[in-house]
């Protein structure tokens, strides 16, 4: 995004548009406050840490972001990854909040280094099936992580699956009133979302739960509440750096940066496409990195973007970054005005908000669409979900990236190929499998391999060309190099092997549509010299004409 476009994003829109942005901001603030309190619990930090992380993230993104609608701040995935890291990293004399703040600073540093290095293209590494499966796995972990708060059971610390299994084995540990509050709040949230999709349903649900719990005197029966919520200016400064050298903290920061940036770009692009807006992936790295640095300075925890809050901005009519600034102002007013009420929020109701958000992350429709499109991609999505649930969040990130790369390598190593021929009344040469009346030129095998030729597919290339040669028994084999934009040394050797084999059988190897880059790469290997300039053609028609002239075939 150019500097001019960025400055234009800071200008207030017209009066009517600004009114819509303000309404959107107020609506999102009503959703954000209880959500952030719940996510602070996921991250194992005090509620105020979540609120200040949200406030500074909104302010930073207003100044630096490229999306008109993206809502940034504490988010379920980064909160869950932070909580997992804090459970694994124990530093004597250092509070969990200091470690979380240090993690935010590390995430910010990773993002800014990636921004300086021009690594915005990394957002394209994860395929859609991997992301859908990953988010479903995260949703499962979110839900499982709330079993203790939702049931009031004193569960030994462990990973979410272990905690859930412990509760199954000890059902007597469930506190019935706490579970009833959680289930009741969840029912209100689910019903409210259907009846009032753009309304502040989480806030309404939390207020109703707080009212019922207070009137019924349930805190006296053991139903936990948030408790005192001090609201003061945060202590600005760097946290303790005792755990800075921790390998677990650094790897977690890298994982959060990758996941957070990917979420930012994909969510922003999804909504920008609807309204003809453009999102600058590199500027998103800058905004995300700076927002996390700011969150660390105010002793918050890592932040990212929220798909659910962004969806509310879009649904209510917010169309500029001023909706985010309005969210910040409305949230500040809400926290100051309702702070005594917020202190009475039941823990079980906050658990219900997390479960509600988790359920919204599971996109059943996308799983069905992936299944209809290609079975292998469904398997990738399900395997990613399984990896996140069973192996853990950090390991799940590695599973997701690995599966994406394996899928890409599989497609390139076993690409589509074609024998091309002539089609009556259709210009050019085409895959004979695409047209019922297509026919190869007698004596000429025109073969196209739809991938770069390199070490992973060189043997596959040779075997498939050999099969075609055996099937058509040609005088010439003409390789259509149009799709083979890159050739490594192994690929060049495979090309020479093919040339030598064909020469031994009295068959000519020719090339057509050889681009300059592969020509330059192949030149030192000597294979082009052995093929001969007289058998290298700029187009298929010129190659066909030369074949006919050389063989006398019509």
XYZ file of C-alpha atoms in Angstrom:
554
model
C 0.000 0.000 0.000
C 1.410 3.393 -0.969
C 1.967 6.198 1.531
C -0.843 8.147 -0.128
C -3.307 5.287 0.314
C -2.196 4.862 3.927
C -2.747 8.557 4.699
C -6.144 8.417 3.040
C -7.097 5.589 5.410
C -6.512 7.906 8.387
C -8.883 10.578 7.092
C -12.391 10.509 8.567
C -14.948 9.283 6.034
C -18.093 11.230 5.200
C -20.616 11.962 7.922
C -22.963 9.096 7.093
C -20.090 6.622 6.740
C -18.557 7.833 10.008
C -21.864 7.261 11.784
C -21.887 3.660 10.546
C -18.288 3.232 11.726
C -19.158 4.548 15.187
C -22.145 2.222 15.493
C -19.962 -0.677 14.384
C -17.305 0.290 16.934
C -19.797 0.408 19.808
C -21.234 -2.973 18.815
C -17.806 -4.575 18.590
C -16.764 -3.067 21.940
C -19.747 -4.742 23.601
C -18.507 -8.035 22.154
C -14.810 -7.377 22.767
C -14.801 -6.708 26.518
C -16.210 -10.050 27.743
C -14.293 -11.853 25.002
C -10.980 -10.298 26.047
C -11.622 -11.161 29.689
C -12.175 -14.772 28.649
C -9.049 -14.813 26.467
C -6.969 -13.421 29.337
C -7.989 -16.540 31.239
C -6.855 -18.675 28.293
C -3.503 -16.900 28.337
C -3.170 -17.353 32.132
C -2.775 -13.607 32.791
C -4.868 -11.104 34.773
C -7.963 -9.657 33.025
C -6.483 -6.138 32.992
C -3.554 -7.426 30.909
C -5.989 -8.513 28.221
C -7.832 -5.195 28.255
C -4.682 -3.085 27.874
C -3.360 -5.376 25.146
C -6.634 -4.772 23.288
C -6.534 -1.010 23.766
C -2.979 -0.485 22.484
C -3.459 -2.956 19.603
C -6.529 -1.081 18.374
C -4.673 2.240 18.532
C -1.610 0.919 16.699
C -3.627 -0.774 13.973
C -5.586 2.416 13.342
C -2.288 4.160 12.587
C -0.460 1.423 10.663
C -2.925 -1.180 9.377
C -3.975 -1.635 5.765
C -7.408 -3.232 6.192
C -10.428 -0.933 6.596
C -12.300 -3.469 8.736
C -9.901 -5.791 10.542
C -10.389 -5.928 14.323
C -7.141 -6.612 16.166
C -6.375 -7.447 19.780
C -6.374 -10.564 21.977
C -7.541 -13.561 19.969
C -8.321 -17.159 20.835
C -5.428 -18.819 19.012
C -2.661 -16.549 20.287
C -4.174 -16.581 23.790
C -4.230 -20.370 23.806
C -0.650 -20.577 22.528
C 0.424 -18.069 25.180
C -1.265 -20.125 27.897
C 0.445 -23.284 26.658
C 3.811 -21.525 26.724
C 3.290 -20.163 30.231
C 2.367 -23.647 31.447
C 5.624 -25.002 30.012
C 7.974 -22.136 30.955
C 8.597 -21.691 34.668
C 11.176 -19.093 35.693
C 11.821 -18.585 39.428
C 11.045 -15.068 40.530
C 9.286 -14.126 37.294
C 5.514 -13.717 37.097
C 3.384 -15.264 34.374
C 2.390 -11.768 33.257
C 6.047 -10.785 32.780
C 6.643 -13.892 30.675
C 3.538 -13.173 28.589
C 4.673 -9.572 28.042
C 8.124 -10.766 27.032
C 6.490 -13.196 24.612
C 4.548 -10.301 23.051
C 7.791 -8.365 22.600
C 9.407 -11.409 20.969
C 6.438 -11.834 18.610
C 6.660 -8.164 17.695
C 10.377 -8.459 17.011
C 9.842 -11.510 14.759
C 7.154 -9.684 12.780
C 9.269 -6.569 12.350
C 12.280 -8.599 11.227
C 10.030 -10.356 8.699
C 8.704 -6.967 7.560
C 12.218 -5.618 7.110
C 13.189 -8.771 5.216
C 10.208 -8.611 2.875
C 8.774 -11.937 4.039
C 5.123 -11.052 3.526
C 4.842 -13.848 0.969
C 4.910 -16.372 3.859
C 1.182 -15.790 4.229
C 0.733 -17.862 1.072
C 2.428 -20.995 2.435
C -0.621 -22.458 4.182
C -3.295 -23.949 1.965
C -6.979 -23.445 2.658
C -7.557 -27.070 3.831
C -4.684 -26.754 6.305
C -6.053 -23.490 7.689
C -9.598 -24.868 8.012
C -8.303 -27.965 9.776
C -5.975 -25.942 11.962
C -8.720 -23.608 13.120
C -10.962 -26.588 13.907
C -8.173 -28.079 16.012
C -7.683 -24.776 17.816
C -11.426 -24.621 18.442
C -11.296 -28.097 19.973
C -8.428 -27.106 22.253
C -10.246 -23.912 23.248
C -13.313 -25.878 24.260
C -11.360 -28.574 26.091
C -9.263 -25.958 27.907
C -12.400 -24.647 29.624
C -13.474 -27.882 31.328
C -12.093 -26.693 34.665
C -13.708 -23.252 34.624
C -16.943 -24.599 33.145
C -17.389 -27.317 35.761
C -15.737 -25.791 38.815
C -13.608 -28.918 39.162
C -10.132 -28.664 40.644
C -8.317 -30.410 37.786
C -4.562 -31.085 37.926
C -2.628 -29.001 35.412
C -1.959 -30.687 32.096
C -2.725 -30.415 28.418
C -6.416 -29.919 27.511
C -6.940 -33.545 26.470
C -5.437 -34.830 29.707
C -7.566 -32.455 31.775
C -10.737 -33.497 29.957
C -9.869 -37.190 30.408
C -9.233 -36.625 34.134
C -12.699 -35.092 34.473
C -14.274 -38.080 32.695
C -12.595 -40.306 35.263
C -13.675 -38.103 38.205
C -17.241 -36.939 37.481
C -17.837 -36.320 41.179
C -15.459 -33.328 40.944
C -18.026 -31.396 38.863
C -19.656 -28.507 40.714
C -23.273 -28.629 39.522
C -24.149 -24.902 39.995
C -21.018 -23.843 38.074
C -21.811 -26.224 35.213
C -25.387 -24.961 35.106
C -24.192 -21.353 34.806
C -21.865 -22.289 31.945
C -24.476 -24.288 30.021
C -27.157 -21.674 30.591
C -24.916 -18.865 29.364
C -23.872 -20.924 26.342
C -27.517 -21.586 25.467
C -28.251 -17.847 25.638
C -25.262 -17.072 23.405
C -26.189 -19.655 20.778
C -29.841 -18.625 20.718
C -28.959 -14.936 20.721
C -26.579 -15.384 17.794
C -29.427 -16.836 15.719
C -31.975 -14.204 16.706
C -29.658 -11.171 16.800
C -26.567 -11.965 14.684
C -25.157 -8.412 14.724
C -26.009 -7.603 18.339
C -23.714 -7.562 21.402
C -24.800 -11.094 22.317
C -21.739 -12.006 24.486
C -22.171 -8.888 26.622
C -25.903 -9.503 27.021
C -25.243 -13.130 27.929
C -22.594 -12.161 30.463
C -24.822 -9.523 32.046
C -27.728 -11.948 32.339
C -25.445 -14.588 33.866
C -24.038 -12.030 36.313
C -27.539 -10.930 37.304
C -28.788 -14.474 37.854
C -25.688 -15.539 39.799
C -25.825 -12.442 42.014
C -29.578 -12.652 42.728
C -29.365 -16.373 43.476
C -26.372 -15.895 45.773
C -24.444 -18.531 43.834
C -20.993 -17.114 44.753
C -21.767 -18.252 48.283
C -22.341 -21.741 46.884
C -18.918 -21.852 45.256
C -19.561 -20.319 41.831
C -16.382 -18.367 41.044
C -16.365 -14.775 39.762
C -13.702 -12.581 38.190
C -13.279 -10.556 41.364
C -11.717 -7.141 41.773
C -10.725 -5.575 38.450
C -8.306 -2.735 39.125
C -8.384 -0.198 36.346
C -5.422 2.126 36.290
C -2.808 3.211 33.875
C -0.509 0.260 33.190
C 3.099 0.205 34.245
C 4.983 1.101 31.109
C 8.342 -0.507 30.465
C 10.084 -3.711 29.558
C 9.330 -6.863 31.547
C 11.991 -8.983 33.200
C 14.231 -10.642 30.613
C 15.173 -13.701 32.669
C 13.510 -16.096 30.210
C 14.613 -14.289 27.062
C 17.042 -17.055 26.189
C 14.442 -19.785 26.671
C 14.219 -21.908 23.531
C 10.567 -22.672 24.303
C 9.747 -18.959 24.451
C 11.537 -18.176 21.187
C 9.920 -21.053 19.292
C 6.521 -20.079 20.687
C 7.085 -16.481 19.555
C 7.924 -17.682 16.058
C 4.840 -19.918 15.946
C 2.538 -17.139 17.216
C 4.002 -14.696 14.694
C 3.394 -17.105 11.794
C -0.135 -18.009 12.894
C -1.060 -14.440 13.851
C 0.219 -12.958 10.604
C -1.513 -15.634 8.541
C -4.793 -14.999 10.367
C -4.381 -11.251 9.881
C -3.801 -11.427 6.148
C -6.390 -14.096 5.358
C -9.131 -12.462 7.428
C -8.334 -9.013 6.022
C -8.293 -10.310 2.446
C -11.538 -12.219 2.896
C -13.431 -9.064 3.846
C -11.512 -6.751 1.489
C -12.595 -8.893 -1.462
C -16.242 -8.180 -0.671
C -15.829 -4.425 -1.010
C -13.072 -4.030 -3.604
C -10.457 -3.039 -1.014
C -6.791 -4.053 -1.095
C -4.671 -5.390 1.737
C -0.895 -4.946 1.890
C 0.617 -8.099 3.429
C 3.916 -6.353 4.192
C 2.194 -3.491 5.998
C 0.200 -6.065 7.974
C 3.516 -7.426 9.255
C 4.519 -3.912 10.333
C 1.183 -3.287 12.058
C 1.125 -6.679 13.789
C 4.720 -6.363 14.946
C 4.234 -2.866 16.335
C 0.951 -3.861 18.030
C 2.687 -6.728 19.811
C 5.553 -4.492 20.907
C 2.999 -2.083 22.345
C 1.196 -4.952 24.092
C 4.487 -6.052 25.652
C 5.318 -2.548 26.852
C 1.950 -2.308 28.722
C 2.510 -5.832 30.159
C -0.145 -7.477 28.002
C 0.187 -10.628 25.904
C 0.488 -11.397 22.149
C -2.281 -10.105 19.907
C -3.578 -10.903 16.450
C -6.849 -10.395 14.563
C -10.343 -11.635 15.370
C -12.466 -13.065 12.592
C -15.649 -12.886 14.670
C -15.181 -9.223 15.606
C -14.246 -8.347 12.024
C -17.424 -10.062 10.844
C -19.441 -7.854 13.214
C -17.749 -4.720 11.856
C -18.717 -5.783 8.348
C -22.280 -6.788 9.262
C -23.035 -3.507 11.066
C -21.639 -1.416 8.207
C -18.155 -0.369 9.302
C -16.067 0.436 6.243
C -12.957 2.242 7.511
C -10.315 1.995 10.238
C -12.309 4.576 12.156
C -14.553 1.692 13.237
C -11.528 0.311 15.120
C -10.875 3.666 16.750
C -14.541 3.815 17.751
C -14.185 0.343 19.271
C -11.289 1.603 21.388
C -13.232 4.598 22.688
C -16.396 2.595 23.396
C -14.446 -0.167 25.170
C -12.726 2.361 27.432
C -16.078 3.877 28.378
C -17.550 0.420 28.910
C -14.755 -0.720 31.215
C -14.800 2.485 33.276
C -18.600 2.613 33.581
C -19.202 -1.103 34.194
C -16.081 -2.034 36.135
C -18.001 -3.068 39.289
C -20.250 -5.235 37.127
C -17.310 -6.763 35.300
C -15.813 -7.816 38.634
C -18.968 -9.898 39.258
C -18.751 -11.759 35.935
C -18.911 -15.513 36.693
C -15.883 -17.540 35.591
C -18.240 -20.188 34.192
C -19.926 -17.586 31.991
C -16.531 -16.482 30.649
C -15.813 -20.135 29.897
C -19.084 -20.203 27.938
C -17.900 -17.206 25.876
C -14.707 -19.095 24.981
C -16.683 -22.225 24.063
C -19.060 -20.089 21.993
C -16.134 -18.495 20.138
C -14.595 -21.927 19.620
C -17.749 -23.335 18.092
C -17.834 -20.428 15.636
C -14.321 -21.306 14.459
C -15.376 -24.777 13.268
C -16.444 -24.233 9.667
C -18.445 -27.355 8.839
C -19.465 -25.855 5.500
C -15.819 -25.476 4.470
C -15.073 -29.089 5.422
C -17.995 -30.179 3.231
C -16.816 -27.989 0.354
C -13.278 -29.388 0.618
C -14.668 -32.939 0.626
C -16.634 -32.236 -2.554
C -13.601 -30.716 -4.239
C -10.876 -33.302 -3.562
C -10.594 -36.154 -1.073
C -6.862 -35.708 -0.519
C -7.399 -32.121 0.600
C -10.048 -33.274 3.073
C -7.531 -35.746 4.493
C -5.031 -32.898 4.906
C -7.625 -30.777 6.735
C -8.582 -33.634 9.068
C -4.946 -34.592 9.687
C -4.182 -30.993 10.659
C -7.098 -30.952 13.094
C -5.919 -34.230 14.606
C -2.327 -32.954 14.878
C -3.348 -29.814 16.741
C -5.636 -31.710 19.124
C -3.307 -34.589 19.918
C 0.186 -33.154 19.503
C -0.491 -29.629 20.773
C -0.658 -26.110 19.399
C 3.024 -25.582 18.632
C 3.436 -29.017 17.114
C 0.189 -28.481 15.225
C 1.686 -25.424 13.539
C 4.586 -27.565 12.331
C 2.145 -30.230 11.156
C 0.195 -27.606 9.204
C 3.277 -26.150 7.513
C 4.677 -29.614 6.787
C 1.429 -30.802 5.260
C 1.271 -27.721 3.054
C 4.786 -28.284 1.777
C 4.228 -32.013 1.298
C 1.059 -31.306 -0.669
C 2.893 -28.826 -2.895
C 5.765 -31.266 -3.425
C 3.325 -34.084 -4.209
C 1.607 -32.013 -6.858
C 4.876 -30.909 -8.446
C 6.467 -34.359 -8.218
C 3.467 -36.007 -9.908
C 2.058 -33.300 -12.148
C -0.393 -33.465 -15.005
C 1.047 -34.252 -18.400
C -0.440 -34.330 -21.889
C 0.032 -35.700 -25.359
C -1.057 -32.917 -27.679
C -2.712 -33.128 -31.052
C -4.819 -31.230 -33.561
C -8.545 -30.584 -33.122
C -10.761 -29.848 -36.156
C -11.848 -26.187 -36.294
C -9.850 -25.319 -33.111
C -6.625 -23.346 -33.450
C -3.435 -24.616 -31.840
C -2.561 -27.970 -30.320
C -4.431 -29.410 -27.347
C -4.452 -32.296 -24.885
C -5.901 -35.281 -26.749
C -7.781 -36.263 -23.567
C -9.691 -32.976 -23.594
C -11.345 -33.431 -27.004
C -13.064 -36.529 -28.343
C -12.038 -35.711 -31.932
C -8.446 -34.685 -31.122
C -5.733 -36.616 -32.949
C -1.924 -36.582 -32.631
C 0.085 -35.788 -35.726
C 1.210 -39.120 -37.246
C 4.880 -39.704 -36.479
C 5.074 -36.715 -34.109
C 4.654 -37.053 -30.346
C 4.010 -33.601 -28.855
C 4.451 -34.035 -25.092
C 3.778 -31.439 -22.363
C 4.855 -31.799 -18.714
C 3.012 -29.321 -16.505
C 5.659 -28.646 -13.847
C 9.246 -27.525 -13.403
C 11.670 -30.371 -14.135
C 13.734 -31.055 -11.012
C 15.065 -33.779 -8.748
C 11.685 -34.756 -7.273
C 10.009 -35.524 -10.598
C 12.861 -36.284 -13.018
C 12.303 -40.051 -12.889
C 8.553 -39.572 -13.178
C 9.116 -37.384 -16.255
C 11.293 -40.028 -17.906
C 8.920 -42.898 -17.197
C 5.891 -41.040 -18.527
C 7.646 -39.899 -21.707
C 8.832 -43.472 -22.255
C 5.255 -44.740 -21.869
C 4.031 -42.225 -24.451
C 6.834 -43.114 -26.865
C 5.959 -46.813 -26.551
C 2.278 -46.050 -27.166
C 2.710 -43.783 -30.235
C 5.984 -45.029 -31.823
C 6.943 -41.551 -33.193
C 9.711 -40.358 -35.484
C 10.033 -37.132 -33.484
C 9.378 -36.380 -29.826
C 8.597 -32.685 -29.420
C 8.703 -31.439 -25.813
C 6.399 -28.473 -25.247
C 8.456 -26.539 -22.677
C 5.719 -23.979 -22.004
C 4.998 -25.142 -18.429
C 8.563 -26.223 -17.556
C 9.808 -22.855 -16.350
C 12.655 -24.236 -14.219
C 15.124 -27.087 -14.721
C 17.729 -28.125 -12.140
C 20.823 -30.275 -12.748
C 18.928 -33.521 -12.135
C 16.296 -32.373 -14.625
C 18.967 -31.511 -17.191
C 20.484 -34.971 -16.766
C 17.042 -36.532 -17.270
C 16.648 -34.524 -20.470
C 20.024 -35.792 -21.713
C 19.089 -39.371 -20.778
C 15.918 -39.056 -22.838
C 17.802 -37.574 -25.784
C 20.358 -40.414 -25.758
C 17.694 -43.104 -25.512
C 15.673 -41.621 -28.371
C 18.787 -41.184 -30.517
C 19.658 -44.856 -30.006
C 16.202 -45.743 -31.348
C 16.491 -43.359 -34.300
C 13.996 -40.876 -32.859
C 14.628 -37.099 -32.924
C 14.173 -35.060 -29.731
C 13.016 -31.486 -30.350
C 11.998 -28.622 -28.055
C 9.365 -25.914 -28.520
C 8.497 -22.793 -26.526
C 11.757 -22.939 -24.558
C 11.843 -19.757 -22.471
C 14.968 -17.741 -21.829
C 15.396 -18.706 -18.145
C 15.484 -22.489 -18.677
C 17.552 -21.981 -21.834
C 20.168 -20.078 -19.822
C 20.185 -22.763 -17.117
C 20.452 -25.635 -19.598
C 23.216 -24.050 -21.693
C 26.188 -25.152 -19.501
C 24.950 -28.767 -19.440
C 25.554 -29.177 -23.175
C 22.196 -30.860 -23.759
C 20.929 -28.034 -25.981
C 24.038 -28.276 -28.147
C 23.494 -32.009 -28.556
C 19.828 -31.503 -29.430
C 20.875 -28.892 -31.965
C 19.529 -25.443 -32.780
C 17.715 -26.912 -35.796
C 15.499 -28.845 -33.354
C 14.691 -25.972 -30.984
C 11.634 -23.944 -32.048
C 9.939 -20.801 -30.733
C 6.394 -22.133 -31.307
C 4.529 -25.369 -31.891
C 3.463 -24.392 -35.455
C 7.076 -23.757 -36.509
C 8.063 -27.114 -35.002
C 5.207 -28.841 -36.844
C 6.255 -27.221 -40.107
C 9.873 -28.353 -39.606
C 8.738 -31.892 -38.817
C 6.695 -32.077 -41.991
C 9.563 -30.685 -44.053
C 12.043 -33.172 -42.563
C 9.844 -36.255 -42.860
C 7.719 -35.419 -45.875
C 4.542 -36.171 -43.858
C 1.359 -34.155 -44.358
